[in-house]
Amino acid sequence: MKSSASKKLNIPDFRFTPTIDKVGVEERVARIQSRSIKKESKVEGMKMALNMIDLTTLEGKDTPGKVKQLCYKAQHLHDHYPDLPTVAAVCVYPSMVKTAKKALGNSGIKVASVSTAFPSGQAPRNIKLDDTKFAVDQGADEIDMVISRGEFLAGNYDFVFDEIAAIKEACGQARLKVILETGELVTLDNVRRASEIAMYAGADFIKTSTGKIQPAATMQVTYTMLMAIKDYYDKTGIMVGMKPAGGISKSKLALHNLIMVKETVGDDWLDNEWFRFGASSLANDILMQLVKQQTGAYQSGDYFSID
Amino acid sequence: MAKNKQQKAKASKKKTWDLSPAPESTSHVQLKKKYELYIDGKWVKPTSGKYFPSINPGNEEKIADVAHADAKDVDKAVKAARKAYDNVWSKMSGKERGKYLFRIARMIQERAREFAVIESMDGGKPIRESRDVDVPLAANHFFYYAGWADKLEFAFPNRKVEALGVAGQIIPWNFPLLMAAWKIAPALATGNTIVIKPAETTSLTALKLAELIHEAGVPPGVVNVVTGFGDTGAEIVNHPDVNKVAFTGSTNVGKLIQNAIAGTKKKSTLELGGKSANIIFEDAPIDQAVEGIVNGIFFNQGHVCCAGSRLFVQEGVADQVIKKLKNRLDHLYIGDPLDKNTDVGAINSKEQLDTIRKYIEIGKNEGNDIYESSCNMPSKGYFCKPTLVLNVAQSSKLVQEEIFGPVLTVQTFRTVDEVIQKANNTPYGLAAGVWTDKGSKIFNLTGKLRAGVIWANTYNRFDPVSPFGGYKESGFGREGGLHGLEAYVKLA
């Protein structure tokens, strides 16, 4: 319990987090996905979604050149379309933070860095802390950490809590996103429990996945996490952000996610301060849809830059 | 905390993201200005020459005029049904009857969109429900009973199965097409012929179904549709040549029907009112239970005989459940039944809206804590805000009587025995819901609750294979499944 924030809170016993009925969640999600989002609300929603993207490249083969290109794209999504918003952030490995920070300059776009031995998190705590401090020192505005899924599944919730709290301290001013890697947690009960541990330990955001494990950001998982955020807010008055990541590549699914945010935690979360999409190819699909709304016809994918 | 309050204040200033209207198109719908009676395979004018209007409760506009059948019309229809029974339908093999039913089922599927739109126009229910629930389920009922038509000897092994003859069927306005399917499909599958009367506010889909049955080539007189009010229904019930009365509607009318047919040889099944308990235990998955509560009472504006209209919450989670429920109520979309995003549509008629308002007024006078959804309301049409009646007593009128609207009474309980006693403490016994994470608790309760249908960790789920029906003043006889066949056959 190192985090200063956690001292003010009544930390619950994480063995007894609320249970989740999977069938019920599936029904609710199906209901949300039957919402019809058309015309102005569709355009408005897609622009909002663009502005919530963490444009991501997390590959072993990433180079400074590749990151620079991505940063240019982040600021110039599609110059043929006037008054488009920019994305929220660019998400990279710690070694690329400096390059990204420089390339983005004073555009207002944040640099997010994964850390804590991303994606597996299989490293000792001191190395995770060093990894985080390095990213922050390089200029990262946001840190995306992974939880220790092995410890979580073994029932060592205190270990997971303390680790998140320690990383939070190492983040300093940087906002902390805690990746639960829900594909490895398997059940929605576990997703709920991990969400609570992360929030009470000081997470600014909770995030579904690394993008390296399937399934990633399913609507069911995001719904479960949003309901946890809502309950946490009702209890503590503290807003926590949500970031589904991995598998959201179509604008329709992004819009369904937004309507889910609206109907669970409410309109206050419909802002990139509180909601993000971790995605690489979503931006282009939204751009294609936006242009289609203007012209009435789908353009070839070749008209949209692939970075 | 201070920082977060600032954040919150800043966030609240933002404008909200609202959904644009998404109305389902009505241009493909074919409706006549005036509907006659469907008797003996022909459209015939009512003897009295009287018609009444069918109103769209979503905008209070007239959709069409519908014939008002009197005693002479009903007599004509019953005679046609008798003739068709004697000469054609009772002589036809089950396999051939089944073919007609399969055809009807497929044709409903083909015209699903038109049926869904008319159902929402005429009855006020959200298009999402008529499209996803009413129409597909109606088709499924025909498919299901089509399959039984040539297998009756397997349904009742070692028994001789005979049809009853002419079935008089009277259906309510809450699920007009679906209730017609529930009544027609098993009756035809078992070899009976039919005189059916839809409710006066929702005749149109039954008349469209008559058109479809005609096009399917069903022999004349096998299905007759007579439209009208309670007097028309009484003529069917009292007609001496009707062998079976099947009724779905209010308990009061059900009692009148039982009186009327007492001492006759007429068989009957009655599916009447309800005041069903939805029980939430402390160990339930709370968020899903809240969804179940909403689905239990606000589905079809609460115009559901098995609606979970009495909520029982265990005290430990009562505050949490009520808070979440209020929040959920505020997020429901109420309005144009044809809008694809509408969650709660229009109240079926002016009369029903007045009845619901009267009950809410009683609730206020009793001093109950009433919570109404903060949702936007349309300026025209018959609408009622989803409403909670909190801290209400078991002895309150609102707990004891069926309101048949979007009004939920909320009571708390402490022990299992207490909730069983309270749940059973009603003249009705149609349905109940139980929400808990513990399987043993579910089985303990299902054995002790006096209700025909009990859902565990879900509510308002229907399937043609599953029998449906009530205990006590909620009626008798079962519809759906194998049990549904039994209501239309003589076994020797």
PDB file of N, CA and C in Angstrom, chain A residues 173-238:
ATOM      1  N   GLN A 173       4.379  12.422 -12.864  1.00  0.00           N
ATOM      2  CA  GLN A 173       3.269  13.161 -13.463  1.00  0.00           C
ATOM      3  C   GLN A 173       2.584  12.389 -14.601  1.00  0.00           C
ATOM      4  N   ALA A 174       3.276  11.374 -15.106  1.00  0.00           N
ATOM      5  CA  ALA A 174       2.707  10.634 -16.245  1.00  0.00           C
ATOM      6  C   ALA A 174       1.465   9.870 -15.800  1.00  0.00           C
ATOM      7  N   ARG A 175       0.457   9.834 -16.681  1.00  0.00           N
ATOM      8  CA  ARG A 175      -0.763   9.085 -16.346  1.00  0.00           C
ATOM      9  C   ARG A 175      -0.532   7.601 -16.580  1.00  0.00           C
ATOM     10  N   LEU A 176      -1.067   6.810 -15.665  1.00  0.00           N
ATOM     11  CA  LEU A 176      -0.819   5.365 -15.724  1.00  0.00           C
ATOM     12  C   LEU A 176      -2.023   4.607 -16.273  1.00  0.00           C
ATOM     13  N   LYS A 177      -1.757   3.839 -17.339  1.00  0.00           N
ATOM     14  CA  LYS A 177      -2.780   2.922 -17.852  1.00  0.00           C
ATOM     15  C   LYS A 177      -2.376   1.514 -17.449  1.00  0.00           C
ATOM     16  N   VAL A 178      -3.296   0.799 -16.864  1.00  0.00           N
ATOM     17  CA  VAL A 178      -2.978  -0.555 -16.409  1.00  0.00           C
ATOM     18  C   VAL A 178      -3.627  -1.571 -17.347  1.00  0.00           C
ATOM     19  N   ILE A 179      -2.778  -2.350 -17.995  1.00  0.00           N
ATOM     20  CA  ILE A 179      -3.274  -3.369 -18.945  1.00  0.00           C
ATOM     21  C   ILE A 179      -3.554  -4.660 -18.186  1.00  0.00           C
ATOM     22  N   LEU A 180      -4.794  -5.129 -18.267  1.00  0.00           N
ATOM     23  CA  LEU A 180      -5.171  -6.339 -17.533  1.00  0.00           C
ATOM     24  C   LEU A 180      -4.854  -7.598 -18.330  1.00  0.00           C
ATOM     25  N   GLU A 181      -4.687  -7.464 -19.623  1.00  0.00           N
ATOM     26  CA  GLU A 181      -4.545  -8.602 -20.560  1.00  0.00           C
ATOM     27  C   GLU A 181      -5.657  -9.622 -20.305  1.00  0.00           C
ATOM     28  N   THR A 182      -6.865  -9.169 -20.619  1.00  0.00           N
ATOM     29  CA  THR A 182      -8.070  -9.947 -20.295  1.00  0.00           C
ATOM     30  C   THR A 182      -8.123 -11.295 -21.011  1.00  0.00           C
ATOM     31  N   GLY A 183      -7.439 -11.408 -22.149  1.00  0.00           N
ATOM     32  CA  GLY A 183      -7.417 -12.682 -22.863  1.00  0.00           C
ATOM     33  C   GLY A 183      -6.767 -13.781 -22.025  1.00  0.00           C
ATOM     34  N   GLU A 184      -5.896 -13.379 -21.091  1.00  0.00           N
ATOM     35  CA  GLU A 184      -5.255 -14.373 -20.222  1.00  0.00           C
ATOM     36  C   GLU A 184      -5.987 -14.545 -18.891  1.00  0.00           C
ATOM     37  N   LEU A 185      -6.876 -13.605 -18.593  1.00  0.00           N
ATOM     38  CA  LEU A 185      -7.641 -13.723 -17.339  1.00  0.00           C
ATOM     39  C   LEU A 185      -8.860 -14.622 -17.535  1.00  0.00           C
ATOM     40  N   VAL A 186      -9.270 -14.769 -18.784  1.00  0.00           N
ATOM     41  CA  VAL A 186     -10.315 -15.697 -19.240  1.00  0.00           C
ATOM     42  C   VAL A 186     -11.743 -15.336 -18.776  1.00  0.00           C
ATOM     43  N   THR A 187     -12.024 -15.294 -17.468  1.00  0.00           N
ATOM     44  CA  THR A 187     -13.418 -15.082 -17.061  1.00  0.00           C
ATOM     45  C   THR A 187     -13.717 -13.610 -16.806  1.00  0.00           C
ATOM     46  N   LEU A 188     -14.990 -13.247 -16.940  1.00  0.00           N
ATOM     47  CA  LEU A 188     -15.397 -11.871 -16.662  1.00  0.00           C
ATOM     48  C   LEU A 188     -15.313 -11.574 -15.165  1.00  0.00           C
ATOM     49  N   ASP A 189     -15.485 -12.600 -14.334  1.00  0.00           N
ATOM     50  CA  ASP A 189     -15.298 -12.402 -12.891  1.00  0.00           C
ATOM     51  C   ASP A 189     -13.870 -11.914 -12.619  1.00  0.00           C
ATOM     52  N   ASN A 190     -12.910 -12.541 -13.309  1.00  0.00           N
ATOM     53  CA  ASN A 190     -11.513 -12.128 -13.151  1.00  0.00           C
ATOM     54  C   ASN A 190     -11.278 -10.717 -13.679  1.00  0.00           C
ATOM     55  N   VAL A 191     -11.923 -10.401 -14.788  1.00  0.00           N
ATOM     56  CA  VAL A 191     -11.778  -9.062 -15.368  1.00  0.00           C
ATOM     57  C   VAL A 191     -12.258  -8.013 -14.372  1.00  0.00           C
ATOM     58  N   ARG A 192     -13.401  -8.281 -13.765  1.00  0.00           N
ATOM     59  CA  ARG A 192     -13.950  -7.362 -12.773  1.00  0.00           C
ATOM     60  C   ARG A 192     -12.979  -7.201 -11.596  1.00  0.00           C
ATOM     61  N   ARG A 193     -12.457  -8.315 -11.118  1.00  0.00           N
ATOM     62  CA  ARG A 193     -11.573  -8.273  -9.951  1.00  0.00           C
ATOM     63  C   ARG A 193     -10.290  -7.506 -10.292  1.00  0.00           C
ATOM     64  N   ALA A 194      -9.696  -7.808 -11.437  1.00  0.00           N
ATOM     65  CA  ALA A 194      -8.452  -7.131 -11.823  1.00  0.00           C
ATOM     66  C   ALA A 194      -8.699  -5.638 -12.020  1.00  0.00           C
ATOM     67  N   SER A 195      -9.884  -5.271 -12.543  1.00  0.00           N
ATOM     68  CA  SER A 195     -10.210  -3.855 -12.735  1.00  0.00           C
ATOM     69  C   SER A 195     -10.213  -3.145 -11.389  1.00  0.00           C
ATOM     70  N   GLU A 196     -10.820  -3.782 -10.388  1.00  0.00           N
ATOM     71  CA  GLU A 196     -10.892  -3.137  -9.073  1.00  0.00           C
ATOM     72  C   GLU A 196      -9.520  -3.003  -8.443  1.00  0.00           C
ATOM     73  N   ILE A 197      -8.710  -4.063  -8.559  1.00  0.00           N
ATOM     74  CA  ILE A 197      -7.352  -3.993  -7.996  1.00  0.00           C
ATOM     75  C   ILE A 197      -6.597  -2.824  -8.623  1.00  0.00           C
ATOM     76  N   ALA A 198      -6.682  -2.712  -9.942  1.00  0.00           N
ATOM     77  CA  ALA A 198      -5.940  -1.658 -10.646  1.00  0.00           C
ATOM     78  C   ALA A 198      -6.415  -0.274 -10.223  1.00  0.00           C
ATOM     79  N   MET A 199      -7.734  -0.095 -10.125  1.00  0.00           N
ATOM     80  CA  MET A 199      -8.249   1.236  -9.796  1.00  0.00           C
ATOM     81  C   MET A 199      -7.894   1.625  -8.370  1.00  0.00           C
ATOM     82  N   TYR A 200      -8.069   0.698  -7.439  1.00  0.00           N
ATOM     83  CA  TYR A 200      -7.753   1.027  -6.039  1.00  0.00           C
ATOM     84  C   TYR A 200      -6.253   1.250  -5.856  1.00  0.00           C
ATOM     85  N   ALA A 201      -5.436   0.614  -6.718  1.00  0.00           N
ATOM     86  CA  ALA A 201      -3.981   0.783  -6.601  1.00  0.00           C
ATOM     87  C   ALA A 201      -3.517   2.073  -7.267  1.00  0.00           C
ATOM     88  N   GLY A 202      -4.407   2.786  -7.932  1.00  0.00           N
ATOM     89  CA  GLY A 202      -4.036   4.097  -8.442  1.00  0.00           C
ATOM     90  C   GLY A 202      -4.025   4.259  -9.954  1.00  0.00           C
ATOM     91  N   ALA A 203      -4.605   3.331 -10.688  1.00  0.00           N
ATOM     92  CA  ALA A 203      -4.634   3.452 -12.149  1.00  0.00           C
ATOM     93  C   ALA A 203      -5.408   4.696 -12.571  1.00  0.00           C
ATOM     94  N   ASP A 204      -4.892   5.424 -13.565  1.00  0.00           N
ATOM     95  CA  ASP A 204      -5.645   6.533 -14.149  1.00  0.00           C
ATOM     96  C   ASP A 204      -6.563   6.013 -15.248  1.00  0.00           C
ATOM     97  N   PHE A 205      -6.130   4.919 -15.867  1.00  0.00           N
ATOM     98  CA  PHE A 205      -6.871   4.253 -16.939  1.00  0.00           C
ATOM     99  C   PHE A 205      -6.807   2.761 -16.670  1.00  0.00           C
ATOM    100  N   ILE A 206      -7.833   2.026 -17.035  1.00  0.00           N
ATOM    101  CA  ILE A 206      -7.650   0.581 -17.140  1.00  0.00           C
ATOM    102  C   ILE A 206      -7.819   0.199 -18.603  1.00  0.00           C
ATOM    103  N   LYS A 207      -7.020  -0.752 -19.019  1.00  0.00           N
ATOM    104  CA  LYS A 207      -6.909  -1.085 -20.438  1.00  0.00           C
ATOM    105  C   LYS A 207      -7.050  -2.590 -20.597  1.00  0.00           C
ATOM    106  N   THR A 208      -7.715  -3.003 -21.663  1.00  0.00           N
ATOM    107  CA  THR A 208      -8.018  -4.432 -21.799  1.00  0.00           C
ATOM    108  C   THR A 208      -6.789  -5.287 -22.081  1.00  0.00           C
ATOM    109  N   SER A 209      -6.021  -4.886 -23.123  1.00  0.00           N
ATOM    110  CA  SER A 209      -5.106  -5.881 -23.671  1.00  0.00           C
ATOM    111  C   SER A 209      -3.820  -5.266 -24.205  1.00  0.00           C
ATOM    112  N   THR A 210      -2.856  -6.142 -24.418  1.00  0.00           N
ATOM    113  CA  THR A 210      -1.603  -5.708 -25.049  1.00  0.00           C
ATOM    114  C   THR A 210      -1.739  -5.667 -26.560  1.00  0.00           C
ATOM    115  N   GLY A 211      -2.709  -6.395 -27.085  1.00  0.00           N
ATOM    116  CA  GLY A 211      -2.811  -6.547 -28.533  1.00  0.00           C
ATOM    117  C   GLY A 211      -2.032  -7.757 -29.037  1.00  0.00           C
ATOM    118  N   LYS A 212      -1.332  -8.408 -28.102  1.00  0.00           N
ATOM    119  CA  LYS A 212      -0.516  -9.571 -28.496  1.00  0.00           C
ATOM    120  C   LYS A 212      -1.232 -10.890 -28.219  1.00  0.00           C
ATOM    121  N   ILE A 213      -2.334 -10.819 -27.498  1.00  0.00           N
ATOM    122  CA  ILE A 213      -3.057 -12.040 -27.097  1.00  0.00           C
ATOM    123  C   ILE A 213      -4.509 -11.911 -27.576  1.00  0.00           C
ATOM    124  N   GLN A 214      -5.045 -13.014 -28.094  1.00  0.00           N
ATOM    125  CA  GLN A 214      -6.460 -13.031 -28.486  1.00  0.00           C
ATOM    126  C   GLN A 214      -7.259 -13.886 -27.500  1.00  0.00           C
ATOM    127  N   PRO A 215      -8.515 -13.584 -27.210  1.00  0.00           N
ATOM    128  CA  PRO A 215      -9.234 -12.395 -27.640  1.00  0.00           C
ATOM    129  C   PRO A 215      -8.778 -11.158 -26.867  1.00  0.00           C
ATOM    130  N   ALA A 216      -8.947  -9.995 -27.508  1.00  0.00           N
ATOM    131  CA  ALA A 216      -8.510  -8.760 -26.867  1.00  0.00           C
ATOM    132  C   ALA A 216      -9.720  -7.952 -26.393  1.00  0.00           C
ATOM    133  N   ALA A 217      -9.940  -6.777 -26.998  1.00  0.00           N
ATOM    134  CA  ALA A 217     -10.981  -5.874 -26.476  1.00  0.00           C
ATOM    135  C   ALA A 217     -12.366  -6.261 -26.994  1.00  0.00           C
ATOM    136  N   THR A 218     -12.931  -7.345 -26.448  1.00  0.00           N
ATOM    137  CA  THR A 218     -14.303  -7.679 -26.831  1.00  0.00           C
ATOM    138  C   THR A 218     -15.250  -6.705 -26.138  1.00  0.00           C
ATOM    139  N   MET A 219     -16.442  -6.531 -26.712  1.00  0.00           N
ATOM    140  CA  MET A 219     -17.440  -5.646 -26.103  1.00  0.00           C
ATOM    141  C   MET A 219     -17.798  -6.133 -24.690  1.00  0.00           C
ATOM    142  N   GLN A 220     -17.830  -7.449 -24.502  1.00  0.00           N
ATOM    143  CA  GLN A 220     -18.208  -7.999 -23.199  1.00  0.00           C
ATOM    144  C   GLN A 220     -17.202  -7.590 -22.124  1.00  0.00           C
ATOM    145  N   VAL A 221     -15.922  -7.681 -22.487  1.00  0.00           N
ATOM    146  CA  VAL A 221     -14.870  -7.316 -21.540  1.00  0.00           C
ATOM    147  C   VAL A 221     -14.914  -5.813 -21.255  1.00  0.00           C
ATOM    148  N   THR A 222     -15.042  -5.017 -22.295  1.00  0.00           N
ATOM    149  CA  THR A 222     -15.074  -3.564 -22.104  1.00  0.00           C
ATOM    150  C   THR A 222     -16.288  -3.166 -21.262  1.00  0.00           C
ATOM    151  N   TYR A 223     -17.409  -3.824 -21.514  1.00  0.00           N
ATOM    152  CA  TYR A 223     -18.611  -3.541 -20.724  1.00  0.00           C
ATOM    153  C   TYR A 223     -18.355  -3.822 -19.240  1.00  0.00           C
ATOM    154  N   THR A 224     -17.773  -4.977 -18.974  1.00  0.00           N
ATOM    155  CA  THR A 224     -17.502  -5.362 -17.580  1.00  0.00           C
ATOM    156  C   THR A 224     -16.592  -4.338 -16.905  1.00  0.00           C
ATOM    157  N   MET A 225     -15.574  -3.868 -17.633  1.00  0.00           N
ATOM    158  CA  MET A 225     -14.638  -2.891 -17.055  1.00  0.00           C
ATOM    159  C   MET A 225     -15.318  -1.535 -16.856  1.00  0.00           C
ATOM    160  N   LEU A 226     -16.170  -1.156 -17.792  1.00  0.00           N
ATOM    161  CA  LEU A 226     -16.886   0.123 -17.645  1.00  0.00           C
ATOM    162  C   LEU A 226     -17.798   0.097 -16.420  1.00  0.00           C
ATOM    163  N   MET A 227     -18.456  -1.033 -16.190  1.00  0.00           N
ATOM    164  CA  MET A 227     -19.331  -1.117 -15.018  1.00  0.00           C
ATOM    165  C   MET A 227     -18.501  -1.040 -13.734  1.00  0.00           C
ATOM    166  N   ALA A 228     -17.280  -1.600 -13.774  1.00  0.00           N
ATOM    167  CA  ALA A 228     -16.388  -1.502 -12.611  1.00  0.00           C
ATOM    168  C   ALA A 228     -15.988  -0.041 -12.383  1.00  0.00           C
ATOM    169  N   ILE A 229     -15.709   0.672 -13.480  1.00  0.00           N
ATOM    170  CA  ILE A 229     -15.343   2.093 -13.389  1.00  0.00           C
ATOM    171  C   ILE A 229     -16.501   2.897 -12.791  1.00  0.00           C
ATOM    172  N   LYS A 230     -17.698   2.564 -13.234  1.00  0.00           N
ATOM    173  CA  LYS A 230     -18.888   3.267 -12.752  1.00  0.00           C
ATOM    174  C   LYS A 230     -19.066   3.058 -11.242  1.00  0.00           C
ATOM    175  N   ASP A 231     -18.930   1.807 -10.816  1.00  0.00           N
ATOM    176  CA  ASP A 231     -19.086   1.512  -9.385  1.00  0.00           C
ATOM    177  C   ASP A 231     -18.001   2.200  -8.566  1.00  0.00           C
ATOM    178  N   TYR A 232     -16.774   2.200  -9.102  1.00  0.00           N
ATOM    179  CA  TYR A 232     -15.655   2.836  -8.399  1.00  0.00           C
ATOM    180  C   TYR A 232     -15.905   4.339  -8.287  1.00  0.00           C
ATOM    181  N   TYR A 233     -16.403   4.929  -9.346  1.00  0.00           N
ATOM    182  CA  TYR A 233     -16.707   6.364  -9.310  1.00  0.00           C
ATOM    183  C   TYR A 233     -17.820   6.658  -8.291  1.00  0.00           C
ATOM    184  N   ASP A 234     -18.854   5.824  -8.297  1.00  0.00           N
ATOM    185  CA  ASP A 234     -19.958   6.036  -7.349  1.00  0.00           C
ATOM    186  C   ASP A 234     -19.480   5.926  -5.904  1.00  0.00           C
ATOM    187  N   LYS A 235     -18.513   5.049  -5.653  1.00  0.00           N
ATOM    188  CA  LYS A 235     -18.010   4.862  -4.284  1.00  0.00           C
ATOM    189  C   LYS A 235     -17.032   5.948  -3.872  1.00  0.00           C
ATOM    190  N   THR A 236     -16.139   6.351  -4.797  1.00  0.00           N
ATOM    191  CA  THR A 236     -15.004   7.198  -4.397  1.00  0.00           C
ATOM    192  C   THR A 236     -15.054   8.605  -4.975  1.00  0.00           C
ATOM    193  N   GLY A 237     -15.868   8.804  -6.008  1.00  0.00           N
ATOM    194  CA  GLY A 237     -15.882  10.099  -6.674  1.00  0.00           C
ATOM    195  C   GLY A 237     -14.710  10.297  -7.624  1.00  0.00           C
ATOM    196  N   ILE A 238     -13.926   9.254  -7.838  1.00  0.00           N
ATOM    197  CA  ILE A 238     -12.750   9.373  -8.717  1.00  0.00           C
ATOM    198  C   ILE A 238     -13.061   8.787 -10.095  1.00  0.00           C
TER     199      ILE A 238
END
